[in-house]
């Protein structure tokens, strides 16, 4: 019965209510919320049904939804209360997208969103949000949450984002919004762990790219308290476990740390201490000769200026890298964290002799169980 009720006219009516949400005669927030709950239910019904069974395809509904989300650009020149209604509408529509993805067959629905160019729509909204939401980054905060929901637990979605958008472009778009708030920094931290970054125990890093964005952004933050706040959370997340440290090393975070430490003027003492302690933790796993030279180059000062403030913490970091702490570990390892990871070897016929042996230590780490999906 629900499938039969989803007609082109019904979908047009729902989208029409949302379209009017950014206009002068905007519906009440309660009506918008009810409409969005209905749209979410329609998405779930269409997704769980055969594509040829209904009157409307899921692709058509999502096309209309994203079209409404990115409309009303001319409203920026109108009264503040109208612009406020538009911000409310966009926030409600953004928050409805994770609810749409909260279904049993989530990977398939994520693929449908990707085929509808969802990333391009969200980035376009981010680019245009400064025109409407010039006093805060509310839309940016919720947009990052939507990107996280679309990419969550989907390596293919992350690869699509890298190829179509790129994290460098995302960084440029966010920088163009001006100085970030703590909420936006926290949302990027959430994107890295695909969940609550402040939870205990620390969640595993599922996407290291937001952390590299934050590390590149850190020296440009005008607020020193934000610099200390961000450096502390980067240190906590990245050095929390061996898998997290390995992920950061493979992502090239050592070089990013050195680049942040080399900026002028020097970072606040508490901030640089956090970064150097993180550098020690990552460098104890792997540091390249060029990175080591770059670390020592940090200590150079012009004659007469006195010792560099990083001298003592850098010496402690180097000492910590050289000192063996904890149980003995192999210097080389295979990271089998991803679900499809494995080791491929040539066929036995190509090996000399009649047999071969392979020995390895197995390192197991606890992971937080995924919460059950509620339809």
One Martini backbone bead per residue (centre of mass of N, CA, C, O) as a GRO file, in nm:
protein
  375
    1UNK     BB    1   0.057   0.063  -0.020
    2UNK     BB    2   0.297   0.257  -0.001
    3UNK     BB    3   0.390   0.225  -0.296
    4UNK     BB    4   0.118   0.326  -0.426
    5UNK     BB    5   0.137   0.619  -0.283
    6UNK     BB    6   0.393   0.665  -0.462
    7UNK     BB    7   0.375   0.938  -0.651
    8UNK     BB    8   0.450   1.199  -0.844
    9UNK     BB    9   0.259   1.393  -0.691
   10UNK     BB   10   0.360   1.333  -0.402
   11UNK     BB   11   0.654   1.412  -0.448
   12UNK     BB   12   0.597   1.701  -0.543
   13UNK     BB   13   0.464   1.792  -0.280
   14UNK     BB   14   0.699   1.750  -0.089
   15UNK     BB   15   0.904   1.931  -0.244
   16UNK     BB   16   0.728   2.186  -0.229
   17UNK     BB   17   0.748   2.232   0.074
   18UNK     BB   18   1.059   2.263   0.073
   19UNK     BB   19   1.073   2.497  -0.128
   20UNK     BB   20   0.906   2.696   0.063
   21UNK     BB   21   1.116   2.702   0.304
   22UNK     BB   22   1.290   2.946   0.139
   23UNK     BB   23   1.062   3.150   0.160
   24UNK     BB   24   0.840   3.380   0.256
   25UNK     BB   25   0.613   3.137   0.275
   26UNK     BB   26   0.699   2.963   0.517
   27UNK     BB   27   0.680   2.694   0.672
   28UNK     BB   28   0.670   2.533   0.942
   29UNK     BB   29   0.889   2.344   1.118
   30UNK     BB   30   0.688   2.112   1.167
   31UNK     BB   31   0.617   2.058   0.867
   32UNK     BB   32   0.907   2.000   0.775
   33UNK     BB   33   0.956   1.755   0.958
   34UNK     BB   34   0.726   1.580   0.851
   35UNK     BB   35   0.819   1.580   0.558
   36UNK     BB   36   1.098   1.447   0.612
   37UNK     BB   37   0.991   1.187   0.735
   38UNK     BB   38   0.845   1.106   0.475
   39UNK     BB   39   1.091   1.097   0.288
   40UNK     BB   40   1.241   0.878   0.441
   41UNK     BB   41   1.021   0.662   0.406
   42UNK     BB   42   1.026   0.663   0.097
   43UNK     BB   43   1.314   0.570   0.064
   44UNK     BB   44   1.279   0.295   0.209
   45UNK     BB   45   1.060   0.181   0.025
   46UNK     BB   46   1.212   0.203  -0.247
   47UNK     BB   47   1.465   0.041  -0.157
   48UNK     BB   48   1.288  -0.233  -0.075
   49UNK     BB   49   1.208  -0.230  -0.371
   50UNK     BB   50   1.136  -0.274  -0.677
   51UNK     BB   51   1.212  -0.069  -0.940
   52UNK     BB   52   0.935  -0.171  -1.110
   53UNK     BB   53   0.693  -0.133  -0.888
   54UNK     BB   54   0.684   0.168  -0.908
   55UNK     BB   55   0.622   0.515  -1.000
   56UNK     BB   56   0.898   0.582  -0.850
   57UNK     BB   57   1.223   0.661  -0.837
   58UNK     BB   58   1.489   0.709  -0.636
   59UNK     BB   59   1.652   0.893  -0.822
   60UNK     BB   60   1.435   1.111  -0.862
   61UNK     BB   61   1.407   1.192  -0.567
   62UNK     BB   62   1.707   1.275  -0.519
   63UNK     BB   63   1.724   1.489  -0.734
   64UNK     BB   64   1.506   1.673  -0.607
   65UNK     BB   65   1.636   1.707  -0.329
   66UNK     BB   66   1.907   1.840  -0.423
   67UNK     BB   67   1.777   2.074  -0.571
   68UNK     BB   68   1.649   2.206  -0.321
   69UNK     BB   69   1.909   2.232  -0.147
   70UNK     BB   70   2.042   2.431  -0.395
   71UNK     BB   71   1.847   2.650  -0.361
   72UNK     BB   72   1.788   2.993  -0.299
   73UNK     BB   73   2.027   3.199  -0.364
   74UNK     BB   74   1.859   3.477  -0.376
   75UNK     BB   75   1.800   3.499  -0.056
   76UNK     BB   76   2.057   3.658   0.049
   77UNK     BB   77   1.914   3.958  -0.015
   78UNK     BB   78   1.735   3.930   0.219
   79UNK     BB   79   1.608   3.902   0.496
   80UNK     BB   80   1.719   3.761   0.787
   81UNK     BB   81   1.468   3.576   0.840
   82UNK     BB   82   1.485   3.434   0.566
   83UNK     BB   83   1.771   3.326   0.597
   84UNK     BB   84   1.702   3.163   0.853
   85UNK     BB   85   1.501   2.970   0.716
   86UNK     BB   86   1.709   2.853   0.517
   87UNK     BB   87   1.898   2.731   0.725
   88UNK     BB   88   1.693   2.545   0.858
   89UNK     BB   89   1.628   2.381   0.608
   90UNK     BB   90   1.913   2.274   0.545
   91UNK     BB   91   1.960   2.132   0.812
   92UNK     BB   92   1.718   1.939   0.795
   93UNK     BB   93   1.803   1.808   0.523
   94UNK     BB   94   2.077   1.704   0.615
   95UNK     BB   95   1.975   1.532   0.865
   96UNK     BB   96   1.805   1.329   0.678
   97UNK     BB   97   2.027   1.159   0.537
   98UNK     BB   98   2.120   0.966   0.765
   99UNK     BB   99   1.831   0.850   0.794
  100UNK     BB  100   1.822   0.721   0.514
  101UNK     BB  101   2.088   0.535   0.575
  102UNK     BB  102   1.911   0.391   0.804
  103UNK     BB  103   1.955   0.069   0.699
  104UNK     BB  104   2.004  -0.255   0.615
  105UNK     BB  105   2.095  -0.178   0.300
  106UNK     BB  106   2.327   0.043   0.297
  107UNK     BB  107   2.539   0.000   0.063
  108UNK     BB  108   2.333   0.033  -0.167
  109UNK     BB  109   2.241   0.320  -0.092
  110UNK     BB  110   2.516   0.450  -0.118
  111UNK     BB  111   2.540   0.393  -0.424
  112UNK     BB  112   2.300   0.569  -0.503
  113UNK     BB  113   2.416   0.834  -0.403
  114UNK     BB  114   2.666   0.831  -0.586
  115UNK     BB  115   2.499   0.825  -0.860
  116UNK     BB  116   2.377   1.127  -0.758
  117UNK     BB  117   2.608   1.323  -0.682
  118UNK     BB  118   2.634   1.398  -0.370
  119UNK     BB  119   2.909   1.537  -0.336
  120UNK     BB  120   2.863   1.775  -0.526
  121UNK     BB  121   2.620   1.893  -0.373
  122UNK     BB  122   2.763   1.945  -0.099
  123UNK     BB  123   2.992   2.128  -0.205
  124UNK     BB  124   2.808   2.342  -0.324
  125UNK     BB  125   2.677   2.416  -0.057
  126UNK     BB  126   2.936   2.508   0.080
  127UNK     BB  127   3.010   2.734  -0.123
  128UNK     BB  128   2.716   2.888  -0.071
  129UNK     BB  129   2.686   2.931   0.246
  130UNK     BB  130   2.832   3.206   0.293
  131UNK     BB  131   2.610   3.387   0.173
  132UNK     BB  132   2.399   3.307   0.402
  133UNK     BB  133   2.613   3.194   0.641
  134UNK     BB  134   2.819   3.441   0.760
  135UNK     BB  135   2.816   3.399   1.096
  136UNK     BB  136   2.856   3.085   1.037
  137UNK     BB  137   2.903   2.702   1.033
  138UNK     BB  138   2.643   2.527   1.029
  139UNK     BB  139   2.632   2.396   0.749
  140UNK     BB  140   2.916   2.274   0.756
  141UNK     BB  141   2.874   2.083   0.992
  142UNK     BB  142   2.639   1.916   0.860
  143UNK     BB  143   2.786   1.841   0.596
  144UNK     BB  144   3.009   1.668   0.726
  145UNK     BB  145   2.812   1.463   0.847
  146UNK     BB  146   2.710   1.362   0.571
  147UNK     BB  147   2.977   1.265   0.454
  148UNK     BB  148   3.022   1.056   0.674
  149UNK     BB  149   2.766   0.884   0.622
  150UNK     BB  150   2.833   0.807   0.324
  151UNK     BB  151   3.137   0.683   0.401
  152UNK     BB  152   3.060   0.484   0.602
  153UNK     BB  153   3.197   0.174   0.572
  154UNK     BB  154   3.318   0.280   0.268
  155UNK     BB  155   3.576   0.250   0.060
  156UNK     BB  156   3.445   0.333  -0.211
  157UNK     BB  157   3.341   0.614  -0.121
  158UNK     BB  158   3.619   0.728  -0.055
  159UNK     BB  159   3.735   0.700  -0.341
  160UNK     BB  160   3.527   0.876  -0.482
  161UNK     BB  161   3.596   1.133  -0.330
  162UNK     BB  162   3.891   1.155  -0.418
  163UNK     BB  163   3.832   1.167  -0.729
  164UNK     BB  164   3.600   1.394  -0.744
  165UNK     BB  165   3.716   1.595  -0.512
  166UNK     BB  166   3.898   1.600  -0.270
  167UNK     BB  167   4.062   1.709   0.018
  168UNK     BB  168   4.187   1.970  -0.086
  169UNK     BB  169   3.917   2.099  -0.172
  170UNK     BB  170   3.777   2.085   0.099
  171UNK     BB  171   3.980   2.269   0.240
  172UNK     BB  172   3.933   2.519   0.066
  173UNK     BB  173   3.634   2.554   0.128
  174UNK     BB  174   3.666   2.583   0.437
  175UNK     BB  175   3.865   2.826   0.434
  176UNK     BB  176   3.659   3.024   0.286
  177UNK     BB  177   3.477   3.056   0.560
  178UNK     BB  178   3.699   3.086   0.762
  179UNK     BB  179   3.702   3.066   1.080
  180UNK     BB  180   3.672   2.812   1.286
  181UNK     BB  181   3.499   2.621   1.487
  182UNK     BB  182   3.483   2.380   1.720
  183UNK     BB  183   3.258   2.218   1.580
  184UNK     BB  184   3.406   2.170   1.311
  185UNK     BB  185   3.651   2.023   1.425
  186UNK     BB  186   3.486   1.794   1.553
  187UNK     BB  187   3.359   1.688   1.288
  188UNK     BB  188   3.632   1.600   1.165
  189UNK     BB  189   3.697   1.400   1.388
  190UNK     BB  190   3.447   1.224   1.336
  191UNK     BB  191   3.525   1.146   1.046
  192UNK     BB  192   3.782   0.981   1.121
  193UNK     BB  193   3.595   0.769   1.318
  194UNK     BB  194   3.294   0.743   1.256
  195UNK     BB  195   3.216   0.923   1.521
  196UNK     BB  196   3.283   0.967   1.848
  197UNK     BB  197   3.579   1.115   1.950
  198UNK     BB  198   3.506   1.120   2.281
  199UNK     BB  199   3.515   0.839   2.324
  200UNK     BB  200   3.529   0.542   2.543
  201UNK     BB  201   3.726   0.423   2.379
  202UNK     BB  202   3.915   0.485   2.127
  203UNK     BB  203   3.861   0.507   1.813
  204UNK     BB  204   3.919   0.407   1.513
  205UNK     BB  205   4.076   0.491   1.225
  206UNK     BB  206   3.898   0.534   0.904
  207UNK     BB  207   3.995   0.848   0.829
  208UNK     BB  208   4.287   1.036   0.780
  209UNK     BB  209   4.231   1.299   0.612
  210UNK     BB  210   4.105   1.497   0.824
  211UNK     BB  211   4.369   1.511   0.994
  212UNK     BB  212   4.538   1.653   0.775
  213UNK     BB  213   4.363   1.901   0.759
  214UNK     BB  214   4.394   1.990   1.056
  215UNK     BB  215   4.705   2.014   1.052
  216UNK     BB  216   4.711   2.235   0.828
  217UNK     BB  217   4.516   2.439   0.992
  218UNK     BB  218   4.641   2.500   1.273
  219UNK     BB  219   4.839   2.751   1.215
  220UNK     BB  220   4.577   2.936   1.109
  221UNK     BB  221   4.474   2.973   1.382
  222UNK     BB  222   4.382   3.247   1.581
  223UNK     BB  223   4.322   3.060   1.820
  224UNK     BB  224   4.503   2.927   2.076
  225UNK     BB  225   4.295   2.740   2.211
  226UNK     BB  226   4.236   2.581   1.950
  227UNK     BB  227   4.520   2.472   1.909
  228UNK     BB  228   4.531   2.311   2.171
  229UNK     BB  229   4.277   2.146   2.133
  230UNK     BB  230   4.354   2.008   1.862
  231UNK     BB  231   4.630   1.884   1.940
  232UNK     BB  232   4.517   1.704   2.165
  233UNK     BB  233   4.326   1.530   1.983
  234UNK     BB  234   4.533   1.429   1.784
  235UNK     BB  235   4.703   1.282   1.989
  236UNK     BB  236   4.488   1.093   2.108
  237UNK     BB  237   4.400   0.947   1.844
  238UNK     BB  238   4.687   0.867   1.709
  239UNK     BB  239   4.818   0.725   1.993
  240UNK     BB  240   4.612   0.507   2.113
  241UNK     BB  241   4.713   0.295   1.889
  242UNK     BB  242   4.869   0.098   1.672
  243UNK     BB  243   4.675   0.128   1.429
  244UNK     BB  244   4.671   0.440   1.437
  245UNK     BB  245   4.975   0.482   1.395
  246UNK     BB  246   5.000   0.332   1.128
  247UNK     BB  247   4.801   0.504   0.970
  248UNK     BB  248   4.959   0.774   1.002
  249UNK     BB  249   5.224   0.689   0.876
  250UNK     BB  250   5.108   0.602   0.594
  251UNK     BB  251   4.984   0.907   0.550
  252UNK     BB  252   5.221   1.123   0.633
  253UNK     BB  253   5.221   1.275   0.924
  254UNK     BB  254   5.512   1.350   0.986
  255UNK     BB  255   5.538   1.573   0.770
  256UNK     BB  256   5.297   1.743   0.877
  257UNK     BB  257   5.415   1.803   1.155
  258UNK     BB  258   5.671   1.950   1.057
  259UNK     BB  259   5.523   2.174   0.902
  260UNK     BB  260   5.376   2.291   1.152
  261UNK     BB  261   5.639   2.348   1.326
  262UNK     BB  262   5.774   2.548   1.093
  263UNK     BB  263   5.603   2.772   1.152
  264UNK     BB  264   5.528   3.124   1.134
  265UNK     BB  265   5.480   3.152   1.415
  266UNK     BB  266   5.508   2.993   1.683
  267UNK     BB  267   5.365   2.779   1.862
  268UNK     BB  268   5.228   2.702   2.125
  269UNK     BB  269   5.357   2.522   2.372
  270UNK     BB  270   5.125   2.314   2.409
  271UNK     BB  271   5.101   2.248   2.107
  272UNK     BB  272   5.394   2.158   2.042
  273UNK     BB  273   5.397   1.932   2.251
  274UNK     BB  274   5.182   1.757   2.121
  275UNK     BB  275   5.323   1.720   1.845
  276UNK     BB  276   5.592   1.598   1.954
  277UNK     BB  277   5.462   1.353   2.092
  278UNK     BB  278   5.342   1.243   1.832
  279UNK     BB  279   5.609   1.220   1.683
  280UNK     BB  280   5.731   1.013   1.872
  281UNK     BB  281   5.519   0.788   1.828
  282UNK     BB  282   5.560   0.770   1.515
  283UNK     BB  283   5.880   0.759   1.499
  284UNK     BB  284   5.905   0.476   1.646
  285UNK     BB  285   5.810   0.335   1.376
  286UNK     BB  286   5.866   0.586   1.156
  287UNK     BB  287   6.154   0.750   0.997
  288UNK     BB  288   6.295   0.944   0.774
  289UNK     BB  289   6.577   1.097   0.685
  290UNK     BB  290   6.442   1.362   0.587
  291UNK     BB  291   6.273   1.401   0.851
  292UNK     BB  292   6.513   1.419   1.044
  293UNK     BB  293   6.639   1.670   0.916
  294UNK     BB  294   6.385   1.847   0.954
  295UNK     BB  295   6.388   1.832   1.263
  296UNK     BB  296   6.673   1.961   1.305
  297UNK     BB  297   6.609   2.228   1.144
  298UNK     BB  298   6.421   2.357   1.361
  299UNK     BB  299   6.676   2.451   1.559
  300UNK     BB  300   6.745   2.686   1.394
  301UNK     BB  301   6.922   2.991   1.462
  302UNK     BB  302   7.003   3.294   1.487
  303UNK     BB  303   7.240   3.487   1.584
  304UNK     BB  304   7.139   3.597   1.913
  305UNK     BB  305   6.848   3.436   1.978
  306UNK     BB  306   6.897   3.175   2.090
  307UNK     BB  307   6.739   2.915   2.179
  308UNK     BB  308   6.522   2.697   2.081
  309UNK     BB  309   6.213   2.597   2.207
  310UNK     BB  310   6.249   2.288   2.079
  311UNK     BB  311   6.497   2.148   2.197
  312UNK     BB  312   6.397   1.978   2.436
  313UNK     BB  313   6.153   1.826   2.299
  314UNK     BB  314   6.321   1.700   2.069
  315UNK     BB  315   6.511   1.533   2.244
  316UNK     BB  316   6.284   1.369   2.373
  317UNK     BB  317   6.174   1.253   2.108
  318UNK     BB  318   6.434   1.108   2.018
  319UNK     BB  319   6.460   0.933   2.271
  320UNK     BB  320   6.182   0.791   2.235
  321UNK     BB  321   6.242   0.657   1.960
  322UNK     BB  322   6.499   0.488   2.065
  323UNK     BB  323   6.325   0.381   2.283
  324UNK     BB  324   6.220   0.083   2.418
  325UNK     BB  325   5.872   0.015   2.442
  326UNK     BB  326   5.739  -0.242   2.551
  327UNK     BB  327   5.680  -0.486   2.362
  328UNK     BB  328   5.799  -0.673   2.132
  329UNK     BB  329   5.848  -0.588   1.781
  330UNK     BB  330   5.811  -0.578   1.469
  331UNK     BB  331   5.942  -0.395   1.190
  332UNK     BB  332   5.744  -0.567   1.022
  333UNK     BB  333   5.415  -0.542   0.857
  334UNK     BB  334   5.073  -0.646   0.833
  335UNK     BB  335   4.774  -0.489   0.734
  336UNK     BB  336   4.448  -0.647   0.835
  337UNK     BB  337   4.203  -0.452   0.891
  338UNK     BB  338   4.065  -0.475   0.648
  339UNK     BB  339   3.822  -0.687   0.533
  340UNK     BB  340   3.996  -0.750   0.239
  341UNK     BB  341   4.250  -0.835   0.360
  342UNK     BB  342   4.577  -0.973   0.246
  343UNK     BB  343   4.794  -1.243   0.130
  344UNK     BB  344   4.995  -1.268  -0.161
  345UNK     BB  345   5.119  -1.556  -0.334
  346UNK     BB  346   5.274  -1.753  -0.509
  347UNK     BB  347   5.280  -2.032  -0.643
  348UNK     BB  348   5.432  -2.320  -0.548
  349UNK     BB  349   5.567  -2.391  -0.829
  350UNK     BB  350   5.763  -2.119  -0.815
  351UNK     BB  351   5.906  -2.257  -0.590
  352UNK     BB  352   6.168  -2.375  -0.442
  353UNK     BB  353   6.110  -2.680  -0.395
  354UNK     BB  354   5.855  -2.855  -0.195
  355UNK     BB  355   5.851  -2.609   0.019
  356UNK     BB  356   5.710  -2.374   0.265
  357UNK     BB  357   5.756  -2.112   0.514
  358UNK     BB  358   5.546  -1.910   0.744
  359UNK     BB  359   5.619  -1.651   0.981
  360UNK     BB  360   5.406  -1.496   1.240
  361UNK     BB  361   5.280  -1.247   1.417
  362UNK     BB  362   4.984  -1.185   1.612
  363UNK     BB  363   4.788  -0.883   1.621
  364UNK     BB  364   4.542  -0.792   1.855
  365UNK     BB  365   4.249  -0.579   1.853
  366UNK     BB  366   4.015  -0.390   1.985
  367UNK     BB  367   3.670  -0.337   1.888
  368UNK     BB  368   3.401  -0.162   1.843
  369UNK     BB  369   3.090  -0.228   1.833
  370UNK     BB  370   2.836  -0.216   1.628
  371UNK     BB  371   2.551  -0.082   1.609
  372UNK     BB  372   2.243  -0.148   1.566
  373UNK     BB  373   2.017  -0.153   1.310
  374UNK     BB  374   1.746   0.067   1.260
  375UNK     BB  375   1.457   0.086   1.065
   0.00000   0.00000   0.00000
